[in-house]
Amino acid sequence: MKKKLINNWGLKILAFLIAAFTWFIVVNVDNPETTRQFSGIKVEVVNSDIISKNSAKTYQIVGEDTVTVSVTAKRSIMNKVDPRNIVATADMNDLQLRSLIPIKVSIKNISDIQVKATADPVNLKVTIEDEMKKSFPITPVSKGTVRDGSILSDMSVSPESITVRGPKSIIENISKVTAEVDVGGLYEDTTEEGELFIYDNNNNTVDQTLLRTNLNSNPTVAIKLLQGKSVPLKINDSLVMAAEGYNIEEVKYEPQEVQIVGEKKVLSSIEEIYVPAGALKLEDLKERTDTTIDVTPYIPEGAELADKNAGKIAVAISVSPLDAKSFEIATNAIAIKNLSDDLQEKFEKEVDIEVQLRGKDDVLNNLTLTNKVSIDLKDFKEPGTYNVPVDLDLPDGVSAVAPVQVEVILEKK
């Protein structure tokens, strides 16, 4: 019996098949095949230099450069799949119809035998066009606000220009290149690394991954700050003259103060900006007059306007006609000055002198000439009868309509 069992190969083969089938069933029940999708896998273009090797051409990806990858594998293998290890490549050597590159997917550390990975879409779409390069100036641009009391004076960038290479359609549409720095809170001169931005003609930023430049790093921006101070303006308006019969009512100017910048020790010595009379010289005014003066030449040395365009000051001059009023002056109320010791005076007529004065109505109504009328006899040394000018001590804005004289008789004592 024992010998029969040992020599029965048919039973042995049947037992092996039953064991293998049992193992297959167990494995597939405990370790089934599953499928997972991984989105946002970036496609890497390889061997892209073959486009520009023989001619000045370049490529541009049309649409998205990411794909969704479907992975099918046993559950034990799937547990090892990490999206960071999924590699999607488009080999420019496989370019079809000058626009489509098949996308191949592999997973690091897992063999292709153990998994099946496919990309959606299956092709990367590109356009082939002429390559172009062009140089652009780099403009420094600030964002943020410097600390109170400081003013952003100047910015300079290094290097001053950049050479950009890429598809002709993109290069031709570039309008400007900037290096942006954040000046928020700055209070002294410094140098910062600028963030490079490239803009198209619609002022949209250009995707720099589509371009190549001659820069190995971001440009640097030198930032110069000055201290700021607001100081009042003082404008001498003594040469603003009204025509006869008119009065300058008011001279107003705006702004009444300006913002200046400079070194701190210079600013500390500046209390006002004085504008001399020669800067505002106007005569024979009969009506309101508006003009401007430039205060830039009168900024003290070592300082300057914070805004170089803020030097124009608007001046408004109000002019009005004067009122006239008659006053009578008794001759005995006229003070005598500088009479020679050997002479004595008397008036030809002991009558009141009439004087017409012009000025603002409210001033004239409150005006009195007591102790404000005199004659000066210093130039009269011989006896005789003379017409002598009468001197009137009048307040500002009041004047005589016509010169006033009085007839005086000088006699020997």
Short mmCIF file of C-alpha atoms in Angstrom, two decimals:
data_model
loop_
_atom_site.label_atom_id
_atom_site.label_comp_id
_atom_site.label_asym_id
_atom_site.label_seq_id
_atom_site.Cartn_x
_atom_site.Cartn_y
_atom_site.Cartn_z
CA MET A 1 0.00 0.00 0.00
CA LYS A 2 2.75 2.41 0.95
CA LYS A 3 4.61 1.63 -2.22
CA LYS A 4 1.47 2.29 -4.25
CA LEU A 5 1.02 5.72 -2.80
CA ILE A 6 4.67 6.70 -3.39
CA ASN A 7 4.63 5.63 -7.01
CA ASN A 8 1.25 7.25 -7.88
CA TRP A 9 2.29 10.36 -9.88
CA GLY A 10 -1.22 11.17 -10.86
CA LEU A 11 -2.17 11.80 -7.25
CA LYS A 12 0.94 13.91 -6.74
CA ILE A 13 0.15 16.17 -9.72
CA LEU A 14 -3.45 16.53 -8.60
CA ALA A 15 -2.36 17.53 -5.11
CA PHE A 16 0.02 20.15 -6.54
CA LEU A 17 -2.71 21.68 -8.71
CA ILE A 18 -5.10 21.82 -5.77
CA ALA A 19 -2.43 23.55 -3.63
CA ALA A 20 -1.57 26.06 -6.38
CA PHE A 21 -5.24 26.90 -6.93
CA THR A 22 -5.77 27.32 -3.21
CA TRP A 23 -2.76 29.72 -3.03
CA PHE A 24 -4.06 31.71 -6.01
CA ILE A 25 -7.47 32.06 -4.36
CA VAL A 26 -5.95 33.13 -1.04
CA VAL A 27 -3.61 35.68 -2.64
CA ASN A 28 -6.33 37.30 -4.73
CA VAL A 29 -8.75 37.47 -1.85
CA ASP A 30 -6.24 39.04 0.57
CA ASN A 31 -4.27 41.14 -1.99
CA PRO A 32 -6.66 42.28 -4.74
CA GLU A 33 -5.72 44.48 -7.71
CA THR A 34 -6.84 48.12 -7.33
CA THR A 35 -6.71 51.37 -9.35
CA ARG A 36 -6.06 54.89 -8.04
CA GLN A 37 -5.81 58.27 -9.74
CA PHE A 38 -3.26 60.95 -8.92
CA SER A 39 -3.95 64.45 -10.29
CA GLY A 40 -1.67 67.42 -10.79
CA ILE A 41 1.40 65.43 -11.88
CA LYS A 42 3.72 67.83 -13.69
CA VAL A 43 5.03 66.74 -17.09
CA GLU A 44 8.76 67.12 -17.64
CA VAL A 45 9.93 67.76 -21.20
CA VAL A 46 13.21 66.00 -21.97
CA ASN A 47 15.62 66.38 -24.88
CA SER A 48 14.13 69.78 -25.68
CA ASP A 49 17.47 70.97 -27.04
CA ILE A 50 16.92 69.06 -30.30
CA ILE A 51 14.47 71.83 -31.31
CA SER A 52 17.10 74.57 -31.23
CA LYS A 53 20.08 72.41 -32.20
CA ASN A 54 19.81 72.96 -35.93
CA SER A 55 17.73 76.14 -36.12
CA ALA A 56 16.64 79.09 -33.98
CA LYS A 57 13.42 77.45 -32.84
CA THR A 58 11.79 76.96 -29.47
CA TYR A 59 8.64 75.35 -28.14
CA GLN A 60 5.75 76.43 -25.98
CA ILE A 61 3.37 74.13 -24.10
CA VAL A 62 -0.26 74.64 -25.07
CA GLY A 63 -2.70 74.33 -22.19
CA GLU A 64 -1.84 72.61 -18.92
CA ASP A 65 1.54 71.02 -18.22
CA THR A 66 0.07 68.63 -15.65
CA VAL A 67 -1.79 65.35 -16.08
CA THR A 68 -3.87 62.90 -14.08
CA VAL A 69 -2.13 59.53 -13.70
CA SER A 70 -4.09 56.29 -13.24
CA VAL A 71 -2.15 53.54 -11.45
CA THR A 72 -3.29 49.90 -11.36
CA ALA A 73 -1.48 47.42 -9.06
CA LYS A 74 -1.91 44.88 -6.33
CA ARG A 75 -2.94 46.40 -3.04
CA SER A 76 0.40 45.59 -1.44
CA ILE A 77 2.19 47.43 -4.25
CA MET A 78 -0.34 50.29 -4.34
CA ASN A 79 0.42 51.04 -0.70
CA LYS A 80 3.96 51.91 -1.77
CA VAL A 81 2.87 54.40 -4.45
CA ASP A 82 3.65 58.02 -3.45
CA PRO A 83 2.54 60.81 -5.84
CA ARG A 84 5.90 62.50 -5.27
CA ASN A 85 7.56 59.50 -6.91
CA ILE A 86 5.36 59.51 -10.01
CA VAL A 87 7.35 60.77 -13.01
CA ALA A 88 5.61 61.93 -16.19
CA THR A 89 7.89 62.74 -19.12
CA ALA A 90 7.44 63.94 -22.67
CA ASP A 91 10.46 63.14 -24.86
CA MET A 92 10.91 65.69 -27.64
CA ASN A 93 12.43 62.87 -29.74
CA ASP A 94 8.91 61.36 -29.89
CA LEU A 95 7.31 64.55 -31.27
CA GLN A 96 4.45 63.76 -33.65
CA LEU A 97 2.78 66.07 -36.17
CA ARG A 98 5.02 68.89 -34.82
CA SER A 99 2.58 69.37 -31.94
CA LEU A 100 2.04 66.17 -29.91
CA ILE A 101 4.46 64.38 -27.57
CA PRO A 102 3.36 61.06 -26.00
CA ILE A 103 3.51 61.14 -22.20
CA LYS A 104 5.23 58.25 -20.46
CA VAL A 105 4.69 57.49 -16.78
CA SER A 106 6.95 55.65 -14.37
CA ILE A 107 7.08 55.29 -10.60
CA LYS A 108 10.37 55.49 -8.77
CA ASN A 109 11.41 52.37 -6.87
CA ILE A 110 8.59 50.27 -8.44
CA SER A 111 9.12 48.27 -11.61
CA ASP A 112 6.84 48.59 -14.61
CA ILE A 113 6.01 44.88 -14.23
CA GLN A 114 4.36 45.50 -10.87
CA VAL A 115 2.20 48.45 -11.93
CA LYS A 116 0.33 49.81 -14.90
CA ALA A 117 0.39 53.63 -15.08
CA THR A 118 -1.22 55.79 -17.76
CA ALA A 119 -1.59 59.55 -18.19
CA ASP A 120 -4.69 61.56 -19.05
CA PRO A 121 -4.30 63.24 -21.48
CA VAL A 122 -1.91 60.86 -23.17
CA ASN A 123 -0.13 63.58 -25.18
CA LEU A 124 1.48 66.89 -24.28
CA LYS A 125 0.51 69.56 -26.82
CA VAL A 126 3.19 72.03 -27.90
CA THR A 127 3.76 74.65 -30.55
CA ILE A 128 7.07 75.08 -32.34
CA GLU A 129 7.97 78.65 -33.30
CA ASP A 130 10.88 80.97 -33.93
CA GLU A 131 13.04 81.83 -30.95
CA MET A 132 13.82 85.48 -30.20
CA LYS A 133 15.92 87.37 -27.71
CA LYS A 134 15.69 91.01 -26.67
CA SER A 135 17.12 93.31 -23.99
CA PHE A 136 14.88 95.33 -21.66
CA PRO A 137 15.68 97.97 -19.01
CA ILE A 138 14.82 96.93 -15.46
CA THR A 139 12.70 99.46 -13.59
CA PRO A 140 12.84 99.45 -9.77
CA VAL A 141 9.37 99.54 -8.18
CA SER A 142 8.51 99.94 -4.48
CA LYS A 143 5.64 98.64 -2.43
CA GLY A 144 4.78 99.53 1.14
CA THR A 145 5.44 102.78 3.04
CA VAL A 146 8.68 103.92 4.65
CA ARG A 147 8.71 104.86 8.31
CA ASP A 148 7.14 108.20 9.30
CA GLY A 149 9.63 111.05 8.99
CA SER A 150 11.45 109.40 6.10
CA ILE A 151 10.88 109.88 2.39
CA LEU A 152 11.80 107.53 -0.43
CA SER A 153 14.24 109.61 -2.47
CA ASP A 154 15.69 107.35 -5.13
CA MET A 155 16.07 103.73 -6.21
CA SER A 156 18.61 102.23 -8.58
CA VAL A 157 18.82 98.65 -9.80
CA SER A 158 21.76 96.44 -10.66
CA PRO A 159 22.02 95.18 -13.33
CA GLU A 160 20.15 97.89 -15.19
CA SER A 161 18.99 95.62 -18.03
CA ILE A 162 18.08 92.02 -18.77
CA THR A 163 18.24 89.87 -21.91
CA VAL A 164 15.21 87.63 -22.36
CA ARG A 165 15.10 84.66 -24.74
CA GLY A 166 12.01 82.69 -25.67
CA PRO A 167 9.17 82.25 -28.18
CA LYS A 168 8.89 85.18 -30.56
CA SER A 169 5.19 85.65 -29.88
CA ILE A 170 5.91 86.18 -26.18
CA ILE A 171 9.04 88.34 -26.53
CA GLU A 172 7.33 90.71 -28.96
CA ASN A 173 4.51 91.21 -26.45
CA ILE A 174 6.72 92.18 -23.48
CA SER A 175 6.19 95.81 -22.42
CA LYS A 176 8.36 96.18 -19.31
CA VAL A 177 10.49 94.41 -16.73
CA THR A 178 10.47 95.46 -13.06
CA ALA A 179 12.34 94.63 -9.88
CA GLU A 180 9.92 95.04 -6.96
CA VAL A 181 11.11 95.67 -3.40
CA ASP A 182 9.18 96.11 -0.15
CA VAL A 183 10.18 99.41 1.55
CA GLY A 184 7.68 99.05 4.40
CA GLY A 185 9.14 100.36 7.67
CA LEU A 186 12.52 101.37 6.22
CA TYR A 187 14.20 104.41 7.81
CA GLU A 188 17.72 104.39 6.35
CA ASP A 189 19.54 103.67 3.09
CA THR A 190 19.77 99.98 2.26
CA THR A 191 20.08 97.44 -0.56
CA GLU A 192 17.42 94.79 -1.08
CA GLU A 193 16.94 91.88 -3.47
CA GLY A 194 14.22 92.73 -5.97
CA GLU A 195 11.58 90.30 -7.19
CA LEU A 196 11.64 90.15 -11.00
CA PHE A 197 8.39 90.63 -12.90
CA ILE A 198 7.89 90.64 -16.68
CA TYR A 199 4.74 92.30 -18.05
CA ASP A 200 3.00 92.05 -21.41
CA ASN A 201 1.25 94.84 -23.31
CA ASN A 202 -1.93 94.22 -21.31
CA ASN A 203 0.00 94.69 -18.06
CA ASN A 204 -0.35 91.01 -17.18
CA THR A 205 2.62 89.13 -15.76
CA VAL A 206 4.36 86.70 -18.12
CA ASP A 207 5.06 83.12 -17.05
CA GLN A 208 8.83 83.17 -16.67
CA THR A 209 9.08 79.39 -16.96
CA LEU A 210 8.52 79.91 -20.68
CA LEU A 211 11.56 82.17 -20.92
CA ARG A 212 15.29 82.20 -20.30
CA THR A 213 17.31 85.18 -19.13
CA ASN A 214 20.96 86.09 -18.71
CA LEU A 215 20.54 86.54 -14.94
CA ASN A 216 21.67 83.93 -12.47
CA SER A 217 19.88 85.62 -9.56
CA ASN A 218 17.39 88.38 -8.86
CA PRO A 219 18.57 91.97 -9.36
CA THR A 220 19.49 94.11 -6.35
CA VAL A 221 17.90 97.49 -5.67
CA ALA A 222 19.74 100.30 -3.85
CA ILE A 223 17.24 102.36 -1.84
CA LYS A 224 18.02 105.94 -0.79
CA LEU A 225 15.94 107.60 1.92
CA LEU A 226 15.88 111.20 3.09
CA GLN A 227 14.44 112.77 6.21
CA GLY A 228 11.35 114.89 5.61
CA LYS A 229 9.95 118.04 7.20
CA SER A 230 7.01 120.36 6.57
CA VAL A 231 7.94 124.05 6.79
CA PRO A 232 5.77 127.16 6.36
CA LEU A 233 6.16 129.57 3.46
CA LYS A 234 6.65 133.29 4.06
CA ILE A 235 6.12 135.36 0.93
CA ASN A 236 7.02 139.07 0.97
CA ASP A 237 4.18 140.84 -0.86
CA SER A 238 5.39 144.42 -0.33
CA LEU A 239 5.84 144.94 -4.10
CA VAL A 240 2.23 144.07 -4.87
CA MET A 241 0.78 147.51 -5.73
CA ALA A 242 -2.77 148.59 -6.51
CA ALA A 243 -3.59 151.27 -9.07
CA GLU A 244 -4.52 154.72 -7.80
CA GLY A 245 -7.95 154.61 -6.25
CA TYR A 246 -7.73 150.91 -5.48
CA ASN A 247 -6.68 148.89 -2.49
CA ILE A 248 -4.96 145.52 -2.06
CA GLU A 249 -7.37 143.76 0.27
CA GLU A 250 -5.61 140.43 0.68
CA VAL A 251 -2.78 138.35 -0.71
CA LYS A 252 -3.42 134.62 -0.23
CA TYR A 253 -1.32 131.67 -1.36
CA GLU A 254 -1.69 127.91 -1.37
CA PRO A 255 -0.14 125.74 -0.15
CA GLN A 256 1.10 127.64 2.88
CA GLU A 257 3.74 125.04 3.64
CA VAL A 258 5.90 122.67 1.66
CA GLN A 259 7.50 119.31 2.35
CA ILE A 260 11.28 119.36 2.09
CA VAL A 261 13.85 116.58 2.43
CA GLY A 262 17.52 116.50 3.27
CA GLU A 263 20.04 115.50 5.86
CA LYS A 264 18.71 115.66 9.41
CA LYS A 265 21.20 118.33 10.56
CA VAL A 266 20.29 120.54 7.59
CA LEU A 267 16.56 120.25 8.16
CA SER A 268 16.87 121.09 11.85
CA SER A 269 18.12 124.60 10.95
CA ILE A 270 15.27 125.41 8.54
CA GLU A 271 12.21 126.99 10.16
CA GLU A 272 10.59 128.57 7.10
CA ILE A 273 11.01 129.15 3.39
CA TYR A 274 11.32 132.90 2.78
CA VAL A 275 10.36 134.22 -0.65
CA PRO A 276 11.68 137.78 -1.26
CA ALA A 277 9.57 140.62 -2.62
CA GLY A 278 11.21 140.45 -6.04
CA ALA A 279 9.52 137.11 -6.68
CA LEU A 280 6.07 138.73 -6.45
CA LYS A 281 6.24 142.16 -8.08
CA LEU A 282 2.96 143.44 -9.53
CA GLU A 283 1.79 147.04 -10.13
CA ASP A 284 -1.35 149.01 -11.07
CA LEU A 285 -3.75 146.27 -10.07
CA LYS A 286 -7.45 147.12 -10.43
CA GLU A 287 -9.06 143.68 -10.13
CA ARG A 288 -8.52 140.26 -8.62
CA THR A 289 -5.30 138.80 -9.95
CA ASP A 290 -4.15 135.17 -9.88
CA THR A 291 -0.58 134.20 -10.50
CA THR A 292 2.01 131.57 -9.53
CA ILE A 293 5.51 131.77 -8.18
CA ASP A 294 8.16 129.07 -8.10
CA VAL A 295 9.66 128.68 -4.63
CA THR A 296 12.25 126.11 -5.73
CA PRO A 297 15.11 128.69 -5.98
CA TYR A 298 14.50 129.71 -2.36
CA ILE A 299 14.90 126.27 -0.78
CA PRO A 300 18.04 126.49 1.42
CA GLU A 301 21.15 124.67 0.27
CA GLY A 302 21.31 121.09 1.39
CA ALA A 303 17.55 120.58 1.17
CA GLU A 304 15.11 120.05 -1.68
CA LEU A 305 11.42 119.65 -2.27
CA ALA A 306 10.13 116.17 -1.51
CA ASP A 307 8.05 116.45 -4.67
CA LYS A 308 10.00 118.23 -7.37
CA ASN A 309 6.73 119.22 -9.03
CA ALA A 310 5.39 120.93 -5.89
CA GLY A 311 7.35 124.17 -6.27
CA LYS A 312 4.57 126.13 -7.98
CA ILE A 313 2.61 128.18 -5.43
CA ALA A 314 -0.77 129.65 -6.41
CA VAL A 315 -1.20 133.30 -5.36
CA ALA A 316 -4.58 135.09 -5.30
CA ILE A 317 -4.62 138.90 -4.89
CA SER A 318 -7.91 140.59 -3.96
CA VAL A 319 -8.29 144.22 -5.16
CA SER A 320 -11.13 146.66 -4.46
CA PRO A 321 -11.88 150.36 -5.17
CA LEU A 322 -11.18 152.76 -2.31
CA ASP A 323 -13.78 155.06 -0.70
CA ALA A 324 -13.07 158.82 -0.36
CA LYS A 325 -13.88 161.13 2.53
CA SER A 326 -13.20 164.81 3.24
CA PHE A 327 -11.52 166.00 6.44
CA GLU A 328 -11.02 169.60 7.65
CA ILE A 329 -7.83 170.58 9.40
CA ALA A 330 -7.57 173.81 11.42
CA THR A 331 -4.34 175.71 10.71
CA ASN A 332 -3.70 176.06 14.43
CA ALA A 333 -3.67 172.26 14.64
CA ILE A 334 -0.75 171.98 12.21
CA ALA A 335 2.54 171.14 13.93
CA ILE A 336 5.56 173.20 12.85
CA LYS A 337 8.90 171.41 12.39
CA ASN A 338 12.43 172.77 11.86
CA LEU A 339 11.60 176.54 11.96
CA SER A 340 14.74 178.69 11.90
CA ASP A 341 15.48 180.38 15.20
CA ASP A 342 15.46 183.88 13.63
CA LEU A 343 12.11 183.47 11.92
CA GLN A 344 8.51 183.29 12.96
CA GLU A 345 5.56 181.93 11.01
CA LYS A 346 1.92 182.74 10.48
CA PHE A 347 -0.62 181.43 8.07
CA GLU A 348 -1.83 183.59 5.22
CA LYS A 349 -5.44 182.58 5.95
CA GLU A 350 -6.72 181.44 9.26
CA VAL A 351 -9.13 178.96 7.69
CA ASP A 352 -9.50 175.22 7.82
CA ILE A 353 -7.70 173.15 5.21
CA GLU A 354 -9.80 170.52 3.39
CA VAL A 355 -8.17 167.15 2.81
CA GLN A 356 -9.68 164.28 0.81
CA LEU A 357 -8.54 160.87 1.91
CA ARG A 358 -9.07 157.54 0.18
CA GLY A 359 -9.25 154.22 1.94
CA LYS A 360 -11.57 151.54 3.24
CA ASP A 361 -14.87 152.91 4.46
CA ASP A 362 -14.61 151.40 7.93
CA VAL A 363 -11.09 152.78 8.38
CA LEU A 364 -12.03 156.29 7.21
CA ASN A 365 -15.07 156.40 9.49
CA ASN A 366 -12.89 155.76 12.53
CA LEU A 367 -9.97 157.98 11.46
CA THR A 368 -8.98 161.15 13.31
CA LEU A 369 -6.16 163.47 12.21
CA THR A 370 -5.45 164.95 15.62
CA ASN A 371 -1.67 165.29 16.09
CA LYS A 372 -1.13 163.72 12.66
CA VAL A 373 -0.70 166.88 10.52
CA SER A 374 2.57 168.86 10.23
CA ILE A 375 4.74 170.98 7.97
CA ASP A 376 8.54 170.87 7.72
CA LEU A 377 10.27 174.28 7.28
CA LYS A 378 13.87 173.07 7.17
CA ASP A 379 14.27 174.23 3.55
CA PHE A 380 12.83 177.68 4.16
CA LYS A 381 15.53 180.00 5.63
CA GLU A 382 14.50 183.46 4.37
CA PRO A 383 11.50 185.63 5.11
CA GLY A 384 8.70 185.36 2.55
CA THR A 385 5.41 183.72 1.65
CA TYR A 386 5.60 180.07 0.73
CA ASN A 387 3.31 177.19 -0.23
CA VAL A 388 4.49 174.36 2.01
CA PRO A 389 3.46 170.69 1.60
CA VAL A 390 1.41 169.32 4.46
CA ASP A 391 2.61 166.01 5.88
CA LEU A 392 -0.11 163.57 6.93
CA ASP A 393 0.61 160.63 9.23
CA LEU A 394 -1.87 158.17 7.77
CA PRO A 395 -2.48 154.49 8.58
CA ASP A 396 -1.73 151.77 6.06
CA GLY A 397 -4.26 151.63 3.26
CA VAL A 398 -5.18 155.32 3.54
CA SER A 399 -3.84 157.97 1.14
CA ALA A 400 -4.57 161.56 0.09
CA VAL A 401 -6.53 161.97 -3.13
CA ALA A 402 -4.31 164.97 -3.99
CA PRO A 403 -1.25 166.65 -2.45
CA VAL A 404 -2.13 169.15 0.28
CA GLN A 405 -0.39 172.52 0.70
CA VAL A 406 -0.77 175.48 3.04
CA GLU A 407 0.36 179.10 2.53
CA VAL A 408 2.82 180.18 5.22
CA ILE A 409 4.33 183.65 5.86
CA LEU A 410 7.83 183.70 7.41
CA GLU A 411 9.02 186.92 9.06
CA LYS A 412 12.05 188.04 10.96
CA LYS A 413 11.57 187.97 14.67
#
